[in-house]
CSV table of C-alpha atoms and ligand atoms in Angstrom, one decimal:
chain,number,residue,atom,x,y,z
A,189,UNK,CA,-21.5,5.1,-9.7
A,190,UNK,CA,-24.0,6.3,-12.3
A,191,UNK,CA,-25.7,4.5,-14.6
A,192,UNK,CA,-24.2,6.5,-17.5
A,193,UNK,CA,-20.7,5.5,-16.2
A,194,UNK,CA,-21.3,1.8,-16.0
A,195,UNK,CA,-22.6,2.5,-19.6
A,196,UNK,CA,-19.3,4.1,-20.6
A,197,UNK,CA,-17.7,1.7,-19.0
A,198,UNK,CA,-19.1,-1.1,-20.4
A,199,UNK,CA,-18.6,0.5,-23.9
A,200,UNK,CA,-14.9,1.0,-23.4
A,201,UNK,CA,-14.6,-3.0,-22.6
A,202,UNK,CA,-17.0,-4.1,-25.1
A,203,UNK,CA,-15.0,-1.9,-27.3
A,204,UNK,CA,-11.7,-4.6,-26.9
A,205,UNK,CA,-14.1,-7.4,-28.1
A,206,UNK,CA,-17.6,-7.9,-28.5
A,207,UNK,CA,-17.9,-11.7,-28.8
A,208,UNK,CA,-15.6,-13.3,-26.4
A,209,UNK,CA,-16.3,-11.3,-23.2
A,210,UNK,CA,-20.1,-12.3,-23.4
A,211,UNK,CA,-19.6,-15.4,-21.4
A,212,UNK,CA,-16.0,-14.4,-19.6
A,213,UNK,CA,-15.1,-14.2,-16.3
A,214,UNK,CA,-11.8,-13.6,-14.4
A,215,UNK,CA,-10.6,-14.8,-11.2
A,216,UNK,CA,-8.8,-12.9,-8.6
A,217,UNK,CA,-6.7,-13.3,-6.2
A,218,UNK,CA,-6.0,-10.4,-3.8
A,219,UNK,CA,-5.7,-9.6,-0.1
A,220,UNK,CA,-8.2,-7.0,0.0
A,221,UNK,CA,-10.6,-8.3,3.0
A,222,UNK,CA,-11.2,-5.5,4.8
A,223,UNK,CA,-14.6,-3.5,5.2
A,224,UNK,CA,-13.0,-0.7,3.1
A,225,UNK,CA,-11.0,-3.0,0.9
A,226,UNK,CA,-13.9,-5.2,0.5
A,227,UNK,CA,-16.3,-2.3,-0.7
A,228,UNK,CA,-13.4,-1.1,-3.0
A,229,UNK,CA,-13.0,-4.8,-4.7
A,230,UNK,CA,-16.5,-4.6,-5.3
A,231,UNK,CA,-16.4,-1.2,-7.4
A,232,UNK,CA,-13.6,-3.3,-9.8
A,233,UNK,CA,-16.1,-6.4,-9.7
A,234,UNK,CA,-19.2,-3.7,-10.8
A,235,UNK,CA,-17.1,-2.2,-13.6
A,236,UNK,CA,-16.4,-5.6,-15.1
A,237,UNK,CA,-20.1,-6.8,-14.5
A,238,UNK,CA,-21.1,-3.8,-16.6
A,239,UNK,CA,-19.3,-5.3,-19.3
A,240,UNK,CA,-20.4,-9.0,-19.2
A,241,UNK,CA,-17.6,-10.0,-17.2
A,242,UNK,CA,-17.7,-12.1,-14.2
A,243,UNK,CA,-15.7,-12.4,-11.0
A,244,UNK,CA,-14.6,-15.1,-8.9
A,245,UNK,CA,-13.4,-13.8,-5.8
A,246,UNK,CA,-9.7,-15.4,-4.7
A,247,UNK,CA,-9.2,-13.9,-1.3
A,248,UNK,CA,-6.5,-14.6,0.9
A,249,UNK,CA,-7.2,-12.6,4.1
A,250,UNK,CA,-3.9,-11.3,5.2
A,251,UNK,CA,-2.9,-7.7,5.5
A,252,UNK,CA,0.6,-7.1,3.5
A,253,UNK,CA,-0.3,-9.5,1.2
A,254,UNK,CA,2.8,-12.1,2.1
A,255,UNK,CA,-0.1,-14.8,3.1
A,256,UNK,CA,-1.4,-14.2,-0.8
A,257,UNK,CA,2.1,-14.8,-2.2
A,258,UNK,CA,2.4,-18.0,-0.5
A,259,UNK,CA,-0.7,-19.2,-1.6
A,260,UNK,CA,-0.2,-18.1,-5.4
A,261,UNK,CA,3.0,-20.1,-5.5
A,262,UNK,CA,1.8,-23.2,-4.5
A,263,UNK,CA,-1.1,-22.4,-7.0
A,264,UNK,CA,1.2,-21.8,-9.4
A,265,UNK,CA,3.6,-24.8,-8.6
A,266,UNK,CA,0.3,-27.0,-8.8
A,267,UNK,CA,-0.5,-25.9,-12.6
A,268,UNK,CA,-3.3,-23.6,-12.1
A,269,UNK,CA,-2.4,-19.8,-11.5
A,270,UNK,CA,-5.1,-17.5,-11.2
A,271,UNK,CA,-6.1,-14.9,-14.2
A,272,UNK,CA,-5.3,-12.1,-12.4
A,273,UNK,CA,-3.3,-11.3,-9.6
A,274,UNK,CA,-2.8,-8.3,-7.2
A,275,UNK,CA,0.7,-7.6,-7.2
A,276,UNK,CA,3.2,-5.5,-5.2
A,277,UNK,CA,6.7,-4.1,-6.5
A,278,UNK,CA,9.7,-5.9,-6.5
A,279,UNK,CA,7.2,-9.4,-6.3
A,280,UNK,CA,5.5,-8.0,-10.1
A,281,UNK,CA,9.7,-8.6,-11.6
A,282,UNK,CA,10.1,-11.7,-10.2
A,283,UNK,CA,7.4,-13.3,-11.6
A,284,UNK,CA,8.1,-11.8,-15.0
A,285,UNK,CA,11.8,-12.9,-14.9
A,286,UNK,CA,10.3,-16.5,-14.4
A,287,UNK,CA,8.5,-15.9,-17.8
A,288,UNK,CA,4.9,-16.5,-15.9
A,289,UNK,CA,3.6,-13.1,-16.9
A,290,UNK,CA,1.1,-12.0,-20.1
A,291,UNK,CA,2.4,-9.0,-22.4
A,292,UNK,CA,0.3,-6.4,-22.2
A,293,UNK,CA,2.5,-4.1,-24.3
A,294,UNK,CA,-0.4,-3.7,-27.2
A,295,UNK,CA,-2.9,-2.5,-24.7
A,296,UNK,CA,-0.7,-0.3,-23.6
A,297,UNK,CA,0.1,1.2,-26.4
A,298,UNK,CA,-3.5,1.0,-27.6
A,299,UNK,CA,-4.6,3.1,-24.3
A,300,UNK,CA,-1.3,5.5,-24.0
A,301,UNK,CA,-0.4,3.6,-20.3
A,302,UNK,CA,2.9,5.5,-21.3
A,303,UNK,CA,1.9,8.7,-21.2
A,304,UNK,CA,-0.3,8.8,-18.3
A,305,UNK,CA,1.7,6.0,-15.4
A,306,UNK,CA,4.3,7.7,-14.1
A,307,UNK,CA,7.9,6.8,-14.1
A,308,UNK,CA,8.2,5.4,-10.5
A,309,UNK,CA,4.8,3.2,-11.3
A,310,UNK,CA,6.6,2.2,-14.9
A,311,UNK,CA,9.5,0.8,-13.2
A,312,UNK,CA,7.5,-1.8,-11.3
A,313,UNK,CA,4.9,-2.6,-14.2
A,314,UNK,CA,7.4,-3.4,-17.1
A,315,UNK,CA,10.2,-5.8,-17.1
A,316,UNK,CA,12.5,-5.9,-19.7
A,317,UNK,CA,10.7,-2.9,-21.8
A,318,UNK,CA,7.4,-4.9,-21.6
A,319,UNK,CA,4.2,-4.2,-19.7
A,320,UNK,CA,3.5,-7.1,-17.3
A,321,UNK,CA,1.0,-5.7,-14.8
A,322,UNK,CA,-1.5,-2.9,-14.6
A,323,UNK,CA,-1.1,-0.1,-12.0
A,324,UNK,CA,-4.5,0.2,-10.2
A,325,UNK,CA,-3.6,2.9,-7.8
A,326,UNK,CA,-0.7,5.0,-5.7
A,327,UNK,CA,-1.0,4.1,-1.9
A,328,UNK,CA,1.6,6.1,0.5
A,329,UNK,CA,2.7,4.6,3.5
A,330,UNK,CA,4.0,7.6,5.9
A,331,UNK,CA,0.3,9.0,7.2
A,332,UNK,CA,-0.8,9.6,10.8
A,333,UNK,CA,-4.6,9.1,10.8
A,334,UNK,CA,-6.4,11.1,14.2
A,335,UNK,CA,-9.3,10.9,16.0
A,336,UNK,CA,-10.3,14.8,15.3
A,337,UNK,CA,-12.5,14.8,18.8
A,338,UNK,CA,-10.0,13.3,20.7
A,339,UNK,CA,-7.4,15.9,19.5
A,340,UNK,CA,-9.6,18.2,20.6
A,341,UNK,CA,-10.5,17.1,23.9
A,342,UNK,CA,-6.8,17.4,24.3
A,343,UNK,CA,-6.2,20.7,22.7
A,344,UNK,CA,-3.6,19.4,20.1
A,345,UNK,CA,-3.0,20.8,17.6
A,346,UNK,CA,-1.2,18.1,14.4
A,347,UNK,CA,2.1,17.5,15.5
A,348,UNK,CA,4.9,18.9,13.0
A,349,UNK,CA,8.1,17.2,14.8
A,350,UNK,CA,9.0,13.9,16.8
A,351,UNK,CA,9.2,15.7,20.1
A,352,UNK,CA,5.4,17.5,19.1
A,353,UNK,CA,4.1,14.2,18.5
A,354,UNK,CA,5.8,12.4,21.3
A,355,UNK,CA,3.6,15.2,23.2
A,356,UNK,CA,0.2,14.3,21.7
A,357,UNK,CA,0.4,10.5,23.0
A,358,UNK,CA,1.7,11.2,26.4
A,359,UNK,CA,-1.2,13.4,26.6
A,360,UNK,CA,-3.7,10.9,25.3
A,361,UNK,CA,-2.7,8.8,27.7
A,362,UNK,CA,-2.5,11.0,30.6
A,363,UNK,CA,-5.9,11.1,29.8
A,364,UNK,CA,-6.8,7.6,30.1
A,365,UNK,CA,-6.9,6.9,25.9
A,366,UNK,CA,-4.6,4.6,24.1
A,367,UNK,CA,-2.4,7.0,22.6
A,368,UNK,CA,-0.9,4.9,19.4
A,369,UNK,CA,-3.6,1.8,17.7
A,370,UNK,CA,-1.5,-0.8,16.3
A,371,UNK,CA,-1.3,-4.2,14.8
A,372,UNK,CA,1.6,-6.5,16.0
A,373,UNK,CA,2.3,-8.0,12.8
A,374,UNK,CA,5.6,-7.8,11.1
A,375,UNK,CA,4.3,-5.8,8.2
A,376,UNK,CA,2.7,-3.3,10.5
A,377,UNK,CA,6.2,-3.2,12.6
A,378,UNK,CA,7.9,-2.9,9.1
A,379,UNK,CA,5.7,-0.2,8.1
A,380,UNK,CA,6.1,2.2,11.2
A,381,UNK,CA,9.6,1.3,10.5
A,382,UNK,CA,9.3,2.8,6.9
A,383,UNK,CA,8.7,6.4,8.2
A,384,UNK,CA,10.8,6.1,11.3
A,385,UNK,CA,13.8,5.6,9.3
A,386,UNK,CA,12.8,8.4,6.9
A,387,UNK,CA,11.9,10.7,10.1
A,388,UNK,CA,15.0,10.2,11.8
A,389,UNK,CA,17.5,10.0,8.9
A,390,UNK,CA,16.0,12.2,6.1
A,391,UNK,CA,15.8,10.9,1.9
A,392,UNK,CA,19.3,10.2,1.7
A,393,UNK,CA,19.9,7.9,4.5
A,394,UNK,CA,16.8,5.9,3.3
A,395,UNK,CA,18.1,5.7,0.0
A,396,UNK,CA,21.2,4.4,1.6
A,397,UNK,CA,19.6,2.0,3.8
A,398,UNK,CA,16.9,1.2,3.0
A,399,UNK,CA,17.3,0.8,-1.2
A,400,UNK,CA,21.0,0.4,-1.5
A,401,UNK,CA,21.1,-1.4,1.6
A,402,UNK,CA,24.6,-0.1,2.2
A,403,UNK,CA,25.6,-1.7,5.1
A,404,UNK,CA,27.6,1.1,6.7
A,405,UNK,CA,24.2,2.8,6.6
A,406,UNK,CA,22.2,-0.6,7.7
A,407,UNK,CA,24.8,-0.4,10.6
A,408,UNK,CA,25.0,3.0,11.8
A,409,UNK,CA,23.8,5.6,14.6
A,410,UNK,CA,20.8,7.3,12.7
A,411,UNK,CA,19.8,3.6,12.4
A,412,UNK,CA,20.4,2.9,15.8
A,413,UNK,CA,18.2,5.8,16.5
A,414,UNK,CA,15.5,4.9,14.5
A,415,UNK,CA,15.2,1.3,16.6
A,416,UNK,CA,14.9,3.5,19.4
A,417,UNK,CA,12.1,5.9,18.3
A,418,UNK,CA,10.4,2.5,17.5
A,419,UNK,CA,10.9,2.0,21.3
A,420,UNK,CA,9.1,5.0,22.2
A,421,UNK,CA,6.2,4.1,19.9
A,422,UNK,CA,6.1,0.7,21.7
A,423,UNK,CA,5.7,2.4,24.5
A,424,UNK,CA,2.2,4.0,23.5
A,425,UNK,CA,0.5,1.1,22.2
A,426,UNK,CA,-1.9,-1.0,24.2
A,427,UNK,CA,-1.4,-4.1,26.2
A,428,UNK,CA,-3.9,-5.9,23.5
A,429,UNK,CA,-1.5,-5.0,20.3
A,430,UNK,CA,0.0,-8.3,19.6
A,431,UNK,CA,-1.5,-9.6,16.0
A,432,UNK,CA,-4.3,-7.5,16.2
A,433,UNK,CA,-5.6,-7.0,11.9
A,434,UNK,CA,-4.3,-3.3,10.9
A,435,UNK,CA,-8.4,-2.5,10.4
A,436,UNK,CA,-9.1,-3.0,13.8
A,437,UNK,CA,-6.5,-0.9,14.9
A,438,UNK,CA,-7.9,2.0,12.7
A,439,UNK,CA,-11.1,0.8,14.3
A,440,UNK,CA,-10.0,2.1,17.7
A,441,UNK,CA,-9.4,5.6,15.7
A,442,UNK,CA,-12.5,5.5,14.3
A,443,UNK,CA,-14.5,4.8,17.4
A,444,UNK,CA,-12.5,7.3,19.8
A,445,UNK,CA,-10.9,5.0,21.9
A,446,UNK,CA,-7.4,5.9,20.5
A,447,UNK,CA,-5.8,9.0,19.1
A,448,UNK,CA,-3.3,8.2,16.4
A,449,UNK,CA,-2.3,5.2,13.9
A,450,UNK,CA,0.7,5.4,11.8
A,451,UNK,CA,-0.6,3.5,8.4
A,452,UNK,CA,-1.1,3.5,4.7
A,453,UNK,CA,-3.5,5.4,3.3
A,454,UNK,CA,-5.7,1.7,2.6
A,455,UNK,CA,-6.7,2.8,6.6
A,456,UNK,CA,-8.4,6.0,5.0
A,457,UNK,CA,-10.7,3.6,3.3
A,458,UNK,CA,-11.8,1.7,6.5
A,459,UNK,CA,-12.9,6.1,7.9
A,460,UNK,CA,-14.7,6.0,4.4
A,461,UNK,CA,-16.7,3.2,5.1
A,462,UNK,CA,-17.9,4.0,8.2
A,463,UNK,CA,-19.6,7.3,6.5
A,464,UNK,CA,-16.6,9.3,8.3
A,465,UNK,CA,-15.2,12.6,6.1
A,466,UNK,CA,-11.4,13.6,6.0
A,467,UNK,CA,-11.1,16.8,8.0
A,468,UNK,CA,-13.9,16.4,9.8
A,469,UNK,CA,-14.0,13.1,12.1
A,470,UNK,CA,-10.7,12.3,11.3
A,471,UNK,CA,-7.2,13.9,10.0
A,472,UNK,CA,-4.3,12.9,7.9
A,473,UNK,CA,-0.7,14.3,8.1
A,474,UNK,CA,2.4,12.7,7.6
A,475,UNK,CA,4.5,11.2,10.1
A,476,UNK,CA,6.4,13.9,11.7
A,477,UNK,CA,10.0,14.2,10.1
A,478,UNK,CA,8.8,12.6,7.1
A,479,UNK,CA,7.0,15.8,5.7
A,480,UNK,CA,8.0,16.9,2.0
A,481,UNK,CA,8.9,13.0,0.8
A,482,UNK,CA,6.6,10.1,0.1
A,483,UNK,CA,6.9,6.4,0.8
A,484,UNK,CA,4.8,4.6,-1.9
A,485,UNK,CA,3.6,1.5,-3.0
A,486,UNK,CA,1.3,0.4,-6.1
A,487,UNK,CA,-1.1,-2.7,-6.1
A,488,UNK,CA,-1.0,-3.3,-9.6
A,489,UNK,CA,-3.1,-6.7,-11.3
A,490,UNK,CA,-0.4,-9.4,-13.2
A,491,UNK,CA,-2.1,-11.3,-15.8
A,492,UNK,CA,-0.8,-14.8,-15.4
A,493,UNK,CA,0.0,-16.5,-19.1
A,494,UNK,CA,-3.1,-18.6,-19.9
A,495,UNK,CA,-3.4,-20.8,-23.1
A,496,UNK,CA,-7.0,-20.0,-23.2
A,497,UNK,CA,-8.0,-17.1,-25.6
A,498,UNK,CA,-11.2,-16.5,-24.0
A,499,UNK,CA,-9.3,-15.9,-20.7
A,500,UNK,CA,-6.9,-13.7,-22.3
A,501,UNK,CA,-9.5,-12.0,-23.6
A,502,UNK,CA,-10.7,-11.4,-19.8
A,503,UNK,CA,-7.2,-10.2,-18.8
A,504,UNK,CA,-7.4,-7.6,-21.5
A,505,UNK,CA,-10.9,-6.4,-20.5
A,506,UNK,CA,-9.7,-6.8,-16.9
A,507,UNK,CA,-6.7,-4.7,-17.8
A,508,UNK,CA,-8.1,-2.1,-20.0
A,509,UNK,CA,-11.2,-1.8,-17.2
A,510,UNK,CA,-8.3,-0.8,-14.0
A,511,UNK,CA,-6.6,2.0,-16.2
A,512,UNK,CA,-10.2,3.7,-17.8
A,513,UNK,CA,-9.9,7.0,-16.0
A,514,UNK,CA,-13.3,6.0,-14.2
A,515,UNK,CA,-12.2,3.1,-12.7
A,516,UNK,CA,-9.6,5.0,-11.3
A,517,UNK,CA,-11.3,7.5,-9.5
A,518,UNK,CA,-14.4,5.1,-8.2
A,519,UNK,CA,-11.6,2.8,-7.2
A,520,UNK,CA,-9.5,5.3,-5.1
A,521,UNK,CA,-12.7,7.1,-3.7
A,522,UNK,CA,-13.6,4.3,-1.8
A,523,UNK,CA,-10.0,2.5,-1.4
A,524,UNK,CA,-8.4,5.5,0.3
A,525,UNK,CA,-5.2,5.9,-2.2
A,526,UNK,CA,-4.9,7.7,-5.6
A,527,UNK,CA,-5.5,7.5,-8.8
A,528,UNK,CA,-2.0,5.7,-10.8
A,529,UNK,CA,-2.8,7.7,-14.0
A,530,UNK,CA,-1.9,11.5,-13.7
A,531,UNK,CA,-4.1,12.4,-15.5
A,532,UNK,CA,-6.8,12.8,-13.1
A,533,UNK,CA,-8.7,15.8,-11.6
A,534,UNK,CA,-8.4,15.7,-7.3
A,535,UNK,CA,-11.1,17.9,-7.0
A,536,UNK,CA,-13.2,14.9,-7.0
A,537,UNK,CA,-11.3,13.3,-4.0
A,538,UNK,CA,-11.8,14.5,-0.2
A,539,UNK,CA,-8.9,16.7,1.7
A,540,UNK,CA,-6.9,13.6,2.1
A,541,UNK,CA,-6.9,12.5,-1.2
A,542,UNK,CA,-6.2,16.0,-2.3
A,543,UNK,CA,-3.1,16.3,-0.4
A,544,UNK,CA,-2.1,12.9,-1.0
A,545,UNK,CA,-2.0,13.5,-4.8
A,546,UNK,CA,-0.4,16.7,-4.7
A,547,UNK,CA,2.5,15.9,-1.9
A,548,UNK,CA,3.0,12.8,-4.6
A,549,UNK,CA,3.9,15.1,-7.8
A,550,UNK,CA,5.4,17.3,-5.7
A,551,UNK,CA,8.0,14.5,-4.5
A,552,UNK,CA,8.2,12.9,-8.0
A,553,UNK,CA,9.6,16.1,-9.4
A,554,UNK,CA,11.7,16.8,-6.4
A,555,UNK,CA,13.1,13.6,-6.1
A,556,UNK,CA,11.1,12.9,-2.2
A,557,UNK,CA,9.4,9.9,-4.0
A,558,UNK,CA,10.8,6.5,-2.3
A,559,UNK,CA,9.6,2.8,-3.0
A,560,UNK,CA,8.2,1.5,0.8
A,561,UNK,CA,10.5,-0.9,2.0
A,562,UNK,CA,7.6,-2.6,4.0
A,563,UNK,CA,5.7,-3.2,0.9
A,564,UNK,CA,7.3,-4.3,-1.8
A,565,UNK,CA,9.3,-1.6,-3.4
A,566,UNK,CA,12.3,-0.6,-2.0
A,567,UNK,CA,14.1,-4.1,-2.1
A,568,UNK,CA,13.2,-7.7,-3.3
A,569,UNK,CA,11.1,-9.7,-1.2
A,570,UNK,CA,13.8,-12.2,0.3
A,571,UNK,CA,16.1,-9.1,1.8
A,572,UNK,CA,12.2,-7.3,2.8
A,573,UNK,CA,11.3,-10.4,4.9
A,574,UNK,CA,14.6,-10.5,6.6
A,575,UNK,CA,14.3,-6.9,7.6
A,576,UNK,CA,10.6,-7.6,8.6
A,577,UNK,CA,11.9,-10.7,11.0
A,578,UNK,CA,15.0,-8.0,12.6
A,579,UNK,CA,12.3,-5.1,13.0
A,580,UNK,CA,9.5,-7.3,14.4
A,581,UNK,CA,11.9,-9.1,17.0
A,582,UNK,CA,13.1,-5.8,18.0
A,583,UNK,CA,9.5,-4.4,18.6
A,584,UNK,CA,8.5,-7.3,20.7
A,585,UNK,CA,11.9,-6.9,23.0
A,586,UNK,CA,13.9,-9.5,21.8
A,587,UNK,CA,16.7,-7.3,21.4
A,588,UNK,CA,17.8,-3.5,22.0
A,589,UNK,CA,18.2,-0.7,19.3
A,590,UNK,CA,21.9,-1.1,19.2
A,591,UNK,CA,21.2,-5.0,18.3
A,592,UNK,CA,18.8,-4.4,15.9
A,593,UNK,CA,20.9,-2.3,14.2
A,594,UNK,CA,23.5,-4.9,13.8
A,595,UNK,CA,21.2,-7.8,13.2
A,596,UNK,CA,19.7,-5.8,10.3
A,597,UNK,CA,23.5,-5.4,8.6
A,598,UNK,CA,23.8,-9.4,9.1
A,599,UNK,CA,20.5,-10.1,8.2
A,600,UNK,CA,20.5,-7.6,4.8
A,601,UNK,CA,23.7,-9.6,4.4
A,602,UNK,CA,22.5,-13.3,4.6
A,603,UNK,CA,19.5,-12.3,2.1
A,604,UNK,CA,21.4,-10.6,-0.8
B,288,GAL,C1,-0.7,-3.3,0.9
B,288,GAL,C2,-2.2,-3.2,-0.1
B,288,GAL,C3,-2.8,-2.0,0.1
B,288,GAL,C4,-3.9,-2.8,1.3
B,288,GAL,C5,-2.8,-3.2,2.7
B,288,GAL,C6,-3.2,-3.6,3.6
B,288,GAL,O1,0.1,-3.7,0.8
B,288,GAL,O2,-1.1,-2.7,-1.0
B,288,GAL,O3,-3.6,-2.4,-0.7
B,288,GAL,O4,-4.3,-3.6,1.1
B,288,GAL,O5,-1.8,-3.9,1.9
B,288,GAL,O6,-3.7,-4.8,3.4
């Protein structure tokens, strides 16, 4: 980041309150521990440091954030809430409903957040009409990441149908490569499942099953077909997939061991962190069958209620920095996501970023934008976790596709 931008940002932060900020620091609980994620955290830490705000790191490893949320609950129960917490969708709503989150209305009004944060995000950043979180980005989860050299070696074009996708994986396997890099963890299985539901059933079905939790959709033949596609994918992962962290699966595509990975665009942060370029060493395309739709999740920072005025100042300074246009660019270039703000030009982003921003805007405009079930934007944590259990049990062969669909109906019913 150029000194000019640092100074500009520090000016923006300092403008908030010069006296208190100097001695301030924020303790931030998050789950950004992979190479690309840590680099992105660094942009925030540096931004705050430029404004004289210290950073007390509270990382909780574990992609998807379930472990971080468990640690958070324990800290709050012990009366020791962190200053700021990375949080997703329905979790923000749950904590706000408990009255645990600080009100950011004054800052939001001062900085015009209403005009630049899309409605789909505001649905989670606000509770009861009040701002309770500052959105950092928009991730989308229905991406495939591909190794260009392997694509060329195998003579494969970007698949545009499920059948072409399967044929590409068959070709990779026949040539002795891992076709699909994957980490066997419930949230990763659910991230793939998210796209299978959209790919097989389309937007209306995704809405009915994953958002409206309609038992008829959850137990339908279409859902059975989605589980059958999971079985097909299960046939293309390597023997050592179980328990693997997502970024280690991404590394398999980076180093040419594997052809594809289905994962949210935080995976792009790993390619970028490895010095690779979108469109050159790696490619990104929507999971075949989900083109024209975007399943999203947004990382947001929720500020816990604290009584110390100095800590409150630091929280406001952090929220202000997070929504600043300069930071939205700096962070998202590294993280792999796209800005939460709608007024950021896309020309600074790489080919995948530009495609992501254009598709997000299009999907938001034509009803193709949906909250990611796997990442807390389609239903509350209890329902999400119930779905996780069924999806991962099926992926690990505990039951067949028809039984999985029936189990899903029961699990969701119990969890509501
Ligand atoms: C998601 C989060 C992303 C990324 C991913 C893997 O839930 O929104 O920012 O960190 O988990 O850990």
